[in-house]
CSV table of C-alpha atoms in Angstrom, one decimal:
chain,number,residue,atom,x,y,z
A,1,UNK,CA,0.0,0.0,0.0
A,2,UNK,CA,1.4,3.4,-0.9
A,3,UNK,CA,1.9,6.0,1.8
A,4,UNK,CA,-0.7,8.2,0.2
A,5,UNK,CA,-3.3,5.4,0.2
A,6,UNK,CA,-2.4,4.6,3.8
A,7,UNK,CA,-2.8,8.3,4.7
A,8,UNK,CA,-6.2,8.4,3.0
A,9,UNK,CA,-7.3,5.4,5.0
A,10,UNK,CA,-6.2,6.9,8.3
A,11,UNK,CA,-7.8,10.3,7.5
A,12,UNK,CA,-11.0,9.2,5.9
A,13,UNK,CA,-11.6,5.7,7.2
A,14,UNK,CA,-13.8,4.6,10.1
A,15,UNK,CA,-11.3,2.1,11.5
A,16,UNK,CA,-9.8,3.0,14.8
A,17,UNK,CA,-6.0,3.0,14.2
A,18,UNK,CA,-4.5,5.3,16.8
A,19,UNK,CA,-1.0,6.4,15.8
A,20,UNK,CA,1.2,6.2,19.0
A,21,UNK,CA,4.5,8.1,19.2
A,22,UNK,CA,7.9,6.6,19.9
A,23,UNK,CA,6.9,6.4,23.6
A,24,UNK,CA,3.6,4.6,22.8
A,25,UNK,CA,1.4,7.6,23.5
A,26,UNK,CA,-1.2,9.8,21.9
A,27,UNK,CA,-1.9,13.4,23.1
A,28,UNK,CA,-5.3,13.9,24.8
A,29,UNK,CA,-7.2,17.2,25.3
A,30,UNK,CA,-10.0,17.3,27.8
A,31,UNK,CA,-12.6,20.0,27.5
A,32,UNK,CA,-15.6,20.9,29.8
A,33,UNK,CA,-18.6,19.6,27.8
A,34,UNK,CA,-20.7,22.5,29.2
A,35,UNK,CA,-18.4,25.5,28.7
A,36,UNK,CA,-15.9,24.4,26.1
A,37,UNK,CA,-13.0,25.4,28.3
A,38,UNK,CA,-9.8,23.3,27.9
A,39,UNK,CA,-9.3,21.5,31.2
A,40,UNK,CA,-6.0,19.8,30.6
A,41,UNK,CA,-3.7,18.2,28.1
A,42,UNK,CA,-2.4,14.8,28.9
A,43,UNK,CA,-1.3,11.5,27.3
A,44,UNK,CA,-2.8,8.1,26.8
A,45,UNK,CA,-1.2,4.8,26.0
A,46,UNK,CA,-3.1,1.9,24.4
A,47,UNK,CA,-4.4,0.6,27.7
A,48,UNK,CA,-5.6,4.1,28.8
A,49,UNK,CA,-7.4,4.5,25.6
A,50,UNK,CA,-9.1,1.1,25.9
A,51,UNK,CA,-10.1,1.7,29.6
A,52,UNK,CA,-11.5,5.1,28.8
A,53,UNK,CA,-13.6,3.7,25.9
A,54,UNK,CA,-14.8,0.7,28.0
A,55,UNK,CA,-15.5,2.6,31.2
A,56,UNK,CA,-16.7,6.0,30.0
A,57,UNK,CA,-14.3,7.7,32.5
A,58,UNK,CA,-11.0,9.2,31.6
A,59,UNK,CA,-7.8,7.2,32.1
A,60,UNK,CA,-4.4,8.6,31.2
A,61,UNK,CA,-0.8,7.6,31.2
A,62,UNK,CA,1.5,9.7,33.5
A,63,UNK,CA,4.9,10.3,31.8
A,64,UNK,CA,6.4,11.5,35.1
A,65,UNK,CA,5.1,8.6,37.2
A,66,UNK,CA,5.4,6.1,34.3
A,67,UNK,CA,2.1,4.5,35.1
A,68,UNK,CA,-1.5,4.2,34.1
A,69,UNK,CA,-3.7,6.7,36.0
A,70,UNK,CA,-7.5,6.9,36.4
A,71,UNK,CA,-8.2,10.6,36.5
A,72,UNK,CA,-9.6,11.3,40.0
A,73,UNK,CA,-8.4,8.1,41.6
A,74,UNK,CA,-6.8,10.1,44.5
A,75,UNK,CA,-8.9,13.3,44.5
A,76,UNK,CA,-12.3,11.8,43.5
A,77,UNK,CA,-12.4,14.4,40.7
A,78,UNK,CA,-13.2,12.0,37.9
A,79,UNK,CA,-14.0,12.9,34.3
A,80,UNK,CA,-17.2,11.4,32.8
A,81,UNK,CA,-16.7,11.2,29.0
A,82,UNK,CA,-19.6,12.8,27.1
A,83,UNK,CA,-17.9,12.4,23.7
A,84,UNK,CA,-14.6,11.2,22.4
A,85,UNK,CA,-13.1,12.3,19.1
A,86,UNK,CA,-10.0,11.5,17.1
A,87,UNK,CA,-8.1,13.9,14.9
A,88,UNK,CA,-7.3,13.6,11.2
A,89,UNK,CA,-4.0,11.7,11.6
A,90,UNK,CA,-5.3,9.7,14.6
A,91,UNK,CA,-2.5,10.8,17.0
A,92,UNK,CA,-4.6,13.1,19.2
A,93,UNK,CA,-7.8,12.5,21.2
A,94,UNK,CA,-10.4,15.1,22.3
A,95,UNK,CA,-12.5,14.2,25.3
A,96,UNK,CA,-15.6,16.3,26.0
A,97,UNK,CA,-16.2,15.6,29.7
A,98,UNK,CA,-18.2,16.3,32.8
A,99,UNK,CA,-15.5,17.2,35.3
A,100,UNK,CA,-16.4,16.4,38.9
A,101,UNK,CA,-14.6,19.0,41.2
A,102,UNK,CA,-11.5,20.3,39.5
A,103,UNK,CA,-9.2,19.0,36.8
A,104,UNK,CA,-5.9,20.6,37.9
A,105,UNK,CA,-3.7,19.2,40.7
A,106,UNK,CA,-3.3,22.8,41.9
A,107,UNK,CA,-7.0,22.9,42.8
A,108,UNK,CA,-8.2,24.9,39.8
A,109,UNK,CA,-11.1,23.9,37.6
A,110,UNK,CA,-8.7,24.0,34.6
A,111,UNK,CA,-4.9,23.7,34.3
A,112,UNK,CA,-5.0,26.8,32.0
A,113,UNK,CA,-5.4,29.5,34.7
A,114,UNK,CA,-2.9,31.9,33.3
A,115,UNK,CA,-3.1,34.1,30.1
A,116,UNK,CA,-0.1,35.0,28.1
A,117,UNK,CA,0.4,38.5,26.7
A,118,UNK,CA,3.2,40.7,25.3
A,119,UNK,CA,3.7,43.9,27.3
A,120,UNK,CA,6.6,46.4,27.4
A,121,UNK,CA,8.7,44.1,25.2
A,122,UNK,CA,8.4,41.2,27.6
A,123,UNK,CA,6.0,38.3,27.7
A,124,UNK,CA,4.0,38.1,31.0
A,125,UNK,CA,1.4,35.9,32.5
A,126,UNK,CA,-1.8,37.0,34.3
A,127,UNK,CA,-4.2,34.9,36.4
A,128,UNK,CA,-7.6,34.0,34.7
A,129,UNK,CA,-10.2,31.9,36.4
A,130,UNK,CA,-7.6,30.9,38.9
A,131,UNK,CA,-9.8,30.4,42.0
A,132,UNK,CA,-9.0,27.2,43.8
A,133,UNK,CA,-11.9,24.7,44.2
A,134,UNK,CA,-9.9,22.6,46.6
A,135,UNK,CA,-6.8,22.7,48.7
A,136,UNK,CA,-4.2,20.4,47.1
A,137,UNK,CA,-2.4,19.8,50.4
A,138,UNK,CA,-5.5,18.5,52.0
A,139,UNK,CA,-6.3,16.3,49.0
A,140,UNK,CA,-2.9,14.9,48.0
A,141,UNK,CA,-0.7,15.0,51.1
A,142,UNK,CA,-2.8,13.4,53.9
B,1,UNK,CA,16.7,26.2,44.4
B,2,UNK,CA,15.0,22.9,45.4
B,3,UNK,CA,12.8,21.1,42.8
B,4,UNK,CA,9.8,21.8,44.9
B,5,UNK,CA,10.5,25.5,45.1
B,6,UNK,CA,11.1,25.5,41.3
B,7,UNK,CA,7.9,23.7,40.7
B,8,UNK,CA,6.0,26.2,42.8
B,9,UNK,CA,7.5,29.1,40.8
B,10,UNK,CA,6.5,27.5,37.5
B,11,UNK,CA,3.0,26.7,38.6
B,12,UNK,CA,2.2,29.8,40.6
B,13,UNK,CA,4.5,32.4,39.2
B,14,UNK,CA,3.7,35.0,36.5
B,15,UNK,CA,7.0,34.6,34.6
B,16,UNK,CA,6.8,33.1,31.2
B,17,UNK,CA,9.0,30.0,31.4
B,18,UNK,CA,7.8,27.5,28.7
B,19,UNK,CA,9.0,24.0,29.3
B,20,UNK,CA,10.1,22.6,26.0
B,21,UNK,CA,10.4,18.8,25.5
B,22,UNK,CA,13.5,17.0,24.2
B,23,UNK,CA,12.7,18.2,20.7
B,24,UNK,CA,12.3,21.8,21.8
B,25,UNK,CA,8.5,21.8,21.5
B,26,UNK,CA,5.4,22.5,23.6
B,27,UNK,CA,2.0,21.1,22.7
B,28,UNK,CA,-0.6,23.6,21.5
B,29,UNK,CA,-4.4,23.2,21.4
B,30,UNK,CA,-6.4,25.6,19.3
B,31,UNK,CA,-10.1,26.0,20.0
B,32,UNK,CA,-12.8,28.0,18.2
B,33,UNK,CA,-13.3,31.1,20.4
B,34,UNK,CA,-17.0,31.2,19.5
B,35,UNK,CA,-18.0,27.5,19.9
B,36,UNK,CA,-15.3,26.1,22.2
B,37,UNK,CA,-14.7,23.2,19.6
B,38,UNK,CA,-11.2,21.9,19.5
B,39,UNK,CA,-9.9,22.8,16.0
B,40,UNK,CA,-6.5,21.1,16.1
B,41,UNK,CA,-3.5,19.9,18.2
B,42,UNK,CA,-0.1,21.0,17.0
B,43,UNK,CA,3.3,22.0,18.3
B,44,UNK,CA,5.3,25.2,18.8
B,45,UNK,CA,9.0,25.8,19.2
B,46,UNK,CA,10.4,28.9,20.9
B,47,UNK,CA,10.3,30.9,17.6
B,48,UNK,CA,6.7,29.8,16.9
B,49,UNK,CA,5.7,30.9,20.4
B,50,UNK,CA,7.3,34.3,20.0
B,51,UNK,CA,5.9,34.9,16.5
B,52,UNK,CA,2.4,34.0,17.7
B,53,UNK,CA,2.6,36.4,20.7
B,54,UNK,CA,4.1,39.2,18.6
B,55,UNK,CA,1.7,38.9,15.6
B,56,UNK,CA,-1.5,37.8,17.2
B,57,UNK,CA,-1.8,35.0,14.5
B,58,UNK,CA,-0.9,31.3,15.1
B,59,UNK,CA,2.5,30.0,14.1
B,60,UNK,CA,3.4,26.4,14.6
B,61,UNK,CA,6.4,24.1,14.1
B,62,UNK,CA,5.7,21.2,11.8
B,63,UNK,CA,7.4,18.0,13.0
B,64,UNK,CA,6.9,16.3,9.6
B,65,UNK,CA,8.2,19.1,7.5
B,66,UNK,CA,10.7,20.2,10.3
B,67,UNK,CA,10.0,23.8,9.7
B,68,UNK,CA,8.2,26.9,11.2
B,69,UNK,CA,4.8,27.3,9.7
B,70,UNK,CA,2.4,30.2,9.8
B,71,UNK,CA,-1.1,28.7,10.0
B,72,UNK,CA,-2.9,29.5,6.7
B,73,UNK,CA,0.2,30.6,4.8
B,74,UNK,CA,-0.8,28.3,1.9
B,75,UNK,CA,-4.6,28.1,2.4
B,76,UNK,CA,-5.2,31.6,3.7
B,77,UNK,CA,-7.0,30.0,6.6
B,78,UNK,CA,-5.3,31.9,9.3
B,79,UNK,CA,-6.0,31.8,13.0
B,80,UNK,CA,-6.4,35.1,14.8
B,81,UNK,CA,-5.6,34.7,18.5
B,82,UNK,CA,-8.3,35.9,20.9
B,83,UNK,CA,-6.6,34.6,24.0
B,84,UNK,CA,-3.5,32.5,24.7
B,85,UNK,CA,-3.2,30.5,27.9
B,86,UNK,CA,-0.5,28.4,29.5
B,87,UNK,CA,-1.0,25.3,31.6
B,88,UNK,CA,0.2,24.6,35.2
B,89,UNK,CA,3.5,23.1,34.3
B,90,UNK,CA,4.0,25.5,31.3
B,91,UNK,CA,4.4,22.7,28.7
B,92,UNK,CA,1.1,23.2,26.9
B,93,UNK,CA,-0.5,26.2,25.3
B,94,UNK,CA,-4.2,26.8,24.7
B,95,UNK,CA,-5.1,29.3,21.9
B,96,UNK,CA,-8.7,30.6,21.6
B,97,UNK,CA,-8.9,31.7,18.0
B,98,UNK,CA,-11.0,33.1,15.3
B,99,UNK,CA,-10.5,30.5,12.5
B,100,UNK,CA,-10.8,31.9,9.0
B,101,UNK,CA,-12.1,29.1,6.7
B,102,UNK,CA,-11.2,25.7,8.0
B,103,UNK,CA,-8.5,24.5,10.4
B,104,UNK,CA,-8.0,21.0,8.9
B,105,UNK,CA,-5.9,20.2,5.9
B,106,UNK,CA,-8.7,17.8,4.8
B,107,UNK,CA,-11.0,20.8,4.4
B,108,UNK,CA,-13.0,20.4,7.6
B,109,UNK,CA,-13.5,23.2,10.2
B,110,UNK,CA,-11.9,21.0,12.8
B,111,UNK,CA,-9.4,18.1,12.6
B,112,UNK,CA,-11.7,16.2,15.1
B,113,UNK,CA,-14.4,15.2,12.6
B,114,UNK,CA,-14.7,11.6,13.9
B,115,UNK,CA,-16.2,10.3,17.1
B,116,UNK,CA,-15.0,7.2,18.9
B,117,UNK,CA,-17.3,4.6,20.4
B,118,UNK,CA,-17.3,1.0,21.5
B,119,UNK,CA,-19.8,-1.2,19.8
B,120,UNK,CA,-20.2,-5.0,19.5
B,121,UNK,CA,-16.9,-5.4,21.3
B,122,UNK,CA,-15.1,-3.3,18.7
B,123,UNK,CA,-14.1,0.3,18.7
B,124,UNK,CA,-15.4,2.2,15.7
B,125,UNK,CA,-15.4,5.8,14.4
B,126,UNK,CA,-18.3,7.8,13.0
B,127,UNK,CA,-18.3,11.1,11.2
B,128,UNK,CA,-19.4,14.2,13.1
B,129,UNK,CA,-19.4,17.7,11.7
B,130,UNK,CA,-17.4,16.3,8.8
B,131,UNK,CA,-18.6,18.6,5.9
B,132,UNK,CA,-15.7,19.9,3.9
B,133,UNK,CA,-15.5,23.7,3.7
B,134,UNK,CA,-12.9,23.6,1.0
B,135,UNK,CA,-11.5,21.1,-1.5
B,136,UNK,CA,-7.9,20.3,-0.3
B,137,UNK,CA,-6.8,19.4,-3.8
B,138,UNK,CA,-7.7,22.8,-5.1
B,139,UNK,CA,-6.0,24.6,-2.2
B,140,UNK,CA,-2.8,22.6,-1.8
B,141,UNK,CA,-2.0,20.9,-5.1
B,142,UNK,CA,-2.3,23.7,-7.7
């Protein structure tokens, strides 16, 4: 099969053929199904993908801990999958989820609680939607 | 500085300190500022980040072509940045954009035009919002 025919199959076909990177991962974006806000960007290996599809709750693969991880297993802040989509080249996943509690380990609803802007020749961050919904010390360190 | 103090600075500080991976890239998610739909997942190197911030239009780094890439430079389908955010560990960027035309090289508004679902013990894809807004052959191959 030519590369071009193979690309056509991956882009236009209805067969699930996730394209894992050299580490065996695809990138996953989770958004709040109600607001459209991006909650987090994480990774899934084959097992995380399968468990997410089978359970209807988000599973990821933690590159830092090198282990499979059910979102919310420590905090209780699970993600119920409303819809799962795959991108054109099948190497990225979009989960529309109902987020219980907060997605970010810092206690915020979303991991994206800082905006980036240029100012006075320097790039700076400013807080946006940065209220904490939980105290990370109380949740993770007891 | 201890790792923990450094992490605190990266997560809670207002200094722009993007954390590039081994290839010098951060992951970028672009969403439609109007609908919240995820349009695409791509990558930025340091230069793409700087050009995006300075110009207010999305620049990426193409891993396949190994080159900087102004979104829409061939198709005219540029992305005007409404807001740019950075995640907790500063290795992922969220762009809320106004997408002119379509984001996907296949001609669709979004690269995520297929939903994933389990059925009969097998994972299958189904088309969602998959209408083409342009003919990729006419745009890219003339």
